[in-house]
């Protein structure tokens, strides 16, 4: 099983193929934001990669990051845990002023992923 390390939190094993946004919440146990419910719209599921950044991204992720002029982060709702990764959690419920983290993302990537190499 892939290992997910969250800086300052610890390391957990994640079921192969699990969405990173869900692994952050369920395996790492952090209050990761996902305001749009994992649909590549809000960008609140963003993380910084320290190691193991995937070399592919969904077109939906590419487009929303470009539209908002955001760089240096990845959207955890658009990433599958299929190898070891180390991330910095930079978008959490605590201190956000939001009432909740957002509704639970589905098990599979939404919208249906089309991949491009980065
Ligand atoms: S972009 Fe909204 S949860 Fe990922």
mmCIF file of C-alpha atoms and ligand atoms in Angstrom:
data_model
loop_
_atom_site.group_PDB
_atom_site.id
_atom_site.type_symbol
_atom_site.label_atom_id
_atom_site.label_comp_id
_atom_site.label_asym_id
_atom_site.label_seq_id
_atom_site.Cartn_x
_atom_site.Cartn_y
_atom_site.Cartn_z
ATOM 1 C CA UNK A 1 0.000 0.000 0.000
ATOM 2 C CA UNK A 2 1.258 3.507 -0.734
ATOM 3 C CA UNK A 3 2.515 5.573 2.176
ATOM 4 C CA UNK A 4 1.177 9.062 2.725
ATOM 5 C CA UNK A 5 3.270 11.383 4.845
ATOM 6 C CA UNK A 6 1.818 14.690 5.982
ATOM 7 C CA UNK A 7 4.410 17.123 7.248
ATOM 8 C CA UNK A 8 4.071 17.608 10.989
ATOM 9 C CA UNK A 9 1.332 14.978 11.245
ATOM 10 C CA UNK A 10 2.825 11.592 10.428
ATOM 11 C CA UNK A 11 2.743 8.714 8.014
ATOM 12 C CA UNK A 12 -0.090 6.352 7.132
ATOM 13 C CA UNK A 13 -0.704 3.557 4.694
ATOM 14 C CA UNK A 14 -3.404 4.228 2.140
ATOM 15 C CA UNK A 15 -5.407 1.747 0.085
ATOM 16 C CA UNK A 16 -4.030 1.617 -3.450
ATOM 17 C CA UNK A 17 -5.918 3.978 -5.730
ATOM 18 C CA UNK A 18 -7.665 6.013 -3.043
ATOM 19 C CA UNK A 19 -8.285 9.690 -3.739
ATOM 20 C CA UNK A 20 -5.713 11.791 -1.921
ATOM 21 C CA UNK A 21 -8.362 14.135 -0.521
ATOM 22 C CA UNK A 22 -10.046 11.181 1.170
ATOM 23 C CA UNK A 23 -6.751 9.743 2.413
ATOM 24 C CA UNK A 24 -5.867 13.077 4.001
ATOM 25 C CA UNK A 25 -9.116 13.047 5.915
ATOM 26 C CA UNK A 26 -9.527 9.352 6.642
ATOM 27 C CA UNK A 27 -6.011 7.904 6.897
ATOM 28 C CA UNK A 28 -3.989 10.957 7.936
ATOM 29 C CA UNK A 29 -6.888 12.220 10.052
ATOM 30 C CA UNK A 30 -6.550 15.903 9.217
ATOM 31 C CA UNK A 31 -9.265 18.505 8.687
ATOM 32 C CA UNK A 32 -8.541 18.933 4.984
ATOM 33 C CA UNK A 33 -10.904 21.343 3.225
ATOM 34 C CA UNK A 34 -12.804 20.144 0.154
ATOM 35 C CA UNK A 35 -15.483 22.786 -0.180
ATOM 36 C CA UNK A 36 -16.828 21.753 -3.596
ATOM 37 C CA UNK A 37 -16.975 18.093 -2.642
ATOM 38 C CA UNK A 38 -14.136 17.031 -4.885
ATOM 39 C CA UNK A 39 -15.271 18.388 -8.242
ATOM 40 C CA UNK A 40 -12.186 20.441 -9.205
ATOM 41 C CA UNK A 41 -13.973 23.743 -8.699
ATOM 42 C CA UNK A 42 -13.020 25.297 -5.351
ATOM 43 C CA UNK A 43 -9.261 24.582 -5.048
ATOM 44 C CA UNK A 44 -9.599 24.357 -1.227
ATOM 45 C CA UNK A 45 -8.315 20.765 -1.356
ATOM 46 C CA UNK A 46 -4.899 22.110 -2.381
ATOM 47 C CA UNK A 47 -1.697 20.668 -0.955
ATOM 48 C CA UNK A 48 1.990 21.348 -1.466
ATOM 49 C CA UNK A 49 4.059 18.347 -2.496
ATOM 50 C CA UNK A 50 7.375 17.793 -0.753
ATOM 51 C CA UNK A 51 8.032 14.387 -2.369
ATOM 52 C CA UNK A 52 6.302 12.154 -4.851
ATOM 53 C CA UNK A 53 4.376 14.744 -6.826
ATOM 54 C CA UNK A 54 2.470 12.902 -9.542
ATOM 55 C CA UNK A 55 3.712 13.519 -13.068
ATOM 56 C CA UNK A 56 0.212 13.572 -14.483
ATOM 57 C CA UNK A 57 -2.818 15.672 -13.701
ATOM 58 C CA UNK A 58 -6.417 15.753 -14.752
ATOM 59 C CA UNK A 59 -7.468 18.281 -17.325
ATOM 60 C CA UNK A 60 -9.949 19.577 -14.758
ATOM 61 C CA UNK A 61 -7.121 20.255 -12.286
ATOM 62 C CA UNK A 62 -4.934 21.880 -14.917
ATOM 63 C CA UNK A 63 -7.738 24.131 -16.068
ATOM 64 C CA UNK A 64 -8.935 25.336 -12.662
ATOM 65 C CA UNK A 65 -5.387 26.078 -11.481
ATOM 66 C CA UNK A 66 -4.677 27.993 -14.677
ATOM 67 C CA UNK A 67 -7.961 29.908 -14.514
ATOM 68 C CA UNK A 68 -7.146 31.080 -10.991
ATOM 69 C CA UNK A 69 -3.473 31.715 -11.675
ATOM 70 C CA UNK A 70 -2.395 29.273 -8.966
ATOM 71 C CA UNK A 71 0.935 27.449 -9.091
ATOM 72 C CA UNK A 72 3.045 25.397 -6.701
ATOM 73 C CA UNK A 73 0.124 23.403 -5.368
ATOM 74 C CA UNK A 74 -1.896 20.384 -6.456
ATOM 75 C CA UNK A 75 -5.539 19.555 -5.925
ATOM 76 C CA UNK A 76 -5.864 16.527 -3.695
ATOM 77 C CA UNK A 77 -9.312 15.703 -5.086
ATOM 78 C CA UNK A 78 -7.720 15.125 -8.490
ATOM 79 C CA UNK A 79 -4.933 12.815 -7.309
ATOM 80 C CA UNK A 80 -4.890 9.065 -6.779
ATOM 81 C CA UNK A 81 -2.652 7.471 -4.163
ATOM 82 C CA UNK A 82 -0.710 4.982 -6.272
ATOM 83 C CA UNK A 83 2.784 5.655 -4.886
ATOM 84 C CA UNK A 84 4.425 7.137 -1.780
ATOM 85 C CA UNK A 85 3.842 10.847 -1.288
ATOM 86 C CA UNK A 86 4.818 13.547 1.189
ATOM 87 C CA UNK A 87 2.683 16.667 1.355
ATOM 88 C CA UNK A 88 2.244 19.822 3.364
ATOM 89 C CA UNK A 89 -1.363 20.430 4.380
ATOM 90 C CA UNK A 90 -1.970 24.108 3.682
ATOM 91 C CA UNK A 91 -5.759 24.301 3.480
ATOM 92 C CA UNK A 92 -7.467 23.060 6.625
ATOM 93 C CA UNK A 93 -10.752 23.745 8.345
ATOM 94 C CA UNK A 94 -9.092 25.072 11.480
ATOM 95 C CA UNK A 95 -8.607 28.794 11.078
ATOM 96 C CA UNK A 96 -10.485 28.934 7.773
ATOM 97 C CA UNK A 97 -13.634 30.531 9.155
ATOM 98 C CA UNK A 98 -15.732 27.933 7.338
ATOM 99 C CA UNK A 99 -18.417 26.001 9.154
ATOM 100 C CA UNK A 100 -17.327 22.639 7.780
ATOM 101 C CA UNK A 101 -14.786 21.074 5.435
ATOM 102 C CA UNK A 102 -17.308 20.496 2.637
ATOM 103 C CA UNK A 103 -19.337 17.451 1.758
ATOM 104 C CA UNK A 104 -17.542 14.156 1.440
ATOM 105 C CA UNK A 105 -16.017 13.606 -2.007
ATOM 106 C CA UNK A 106 -17.041 10.468 -3.895
ATOM 107 C CA UNK A 107 -14.699 7.481 -4.018
ATOM 108 C CA UNK A 108 -13.731 8.120 -7.641
ATOM 109 C CA UNK A 109 -12.326 11.256 -9.236
ATOM 110 C CA UNK A 110 -14.952 13.698 -10.462
ATOM 111 C CA UNK A 111 -15.399 14.783 -13.164
ATOM 112 C CA UNK A 112 -14.322 11.510 -14.858
ATOM 113 C CA UNK A 113 -10.568 12.029 -15.242
ATOM 114 C CA UNK A 114 -8.790 12.795 -18.481
ATOM 115 C CA UNK A 115 -5.039 12.814 -17.821
ATOM 116 C CA UNK A 116 -2.253 15.001 -19.104
ATOM 117 C CA UNK A 117 1.444 14.812 -18.289
ATOM 118 C CA UNK A 118 2.915 17.711 -16.324
HETATM 119 S S1 LIG B 1 -11.264 21.478 -6.040
HETATM 120 FE FE1 LIG B 1 -12.874 21.459 -4.593
HETATM 121 S S2 LIG B 1 -12.428 19.724 -3.406
HETATM 122 FE FE2 LIG B 1 -10.853 19.717 -4.889
#
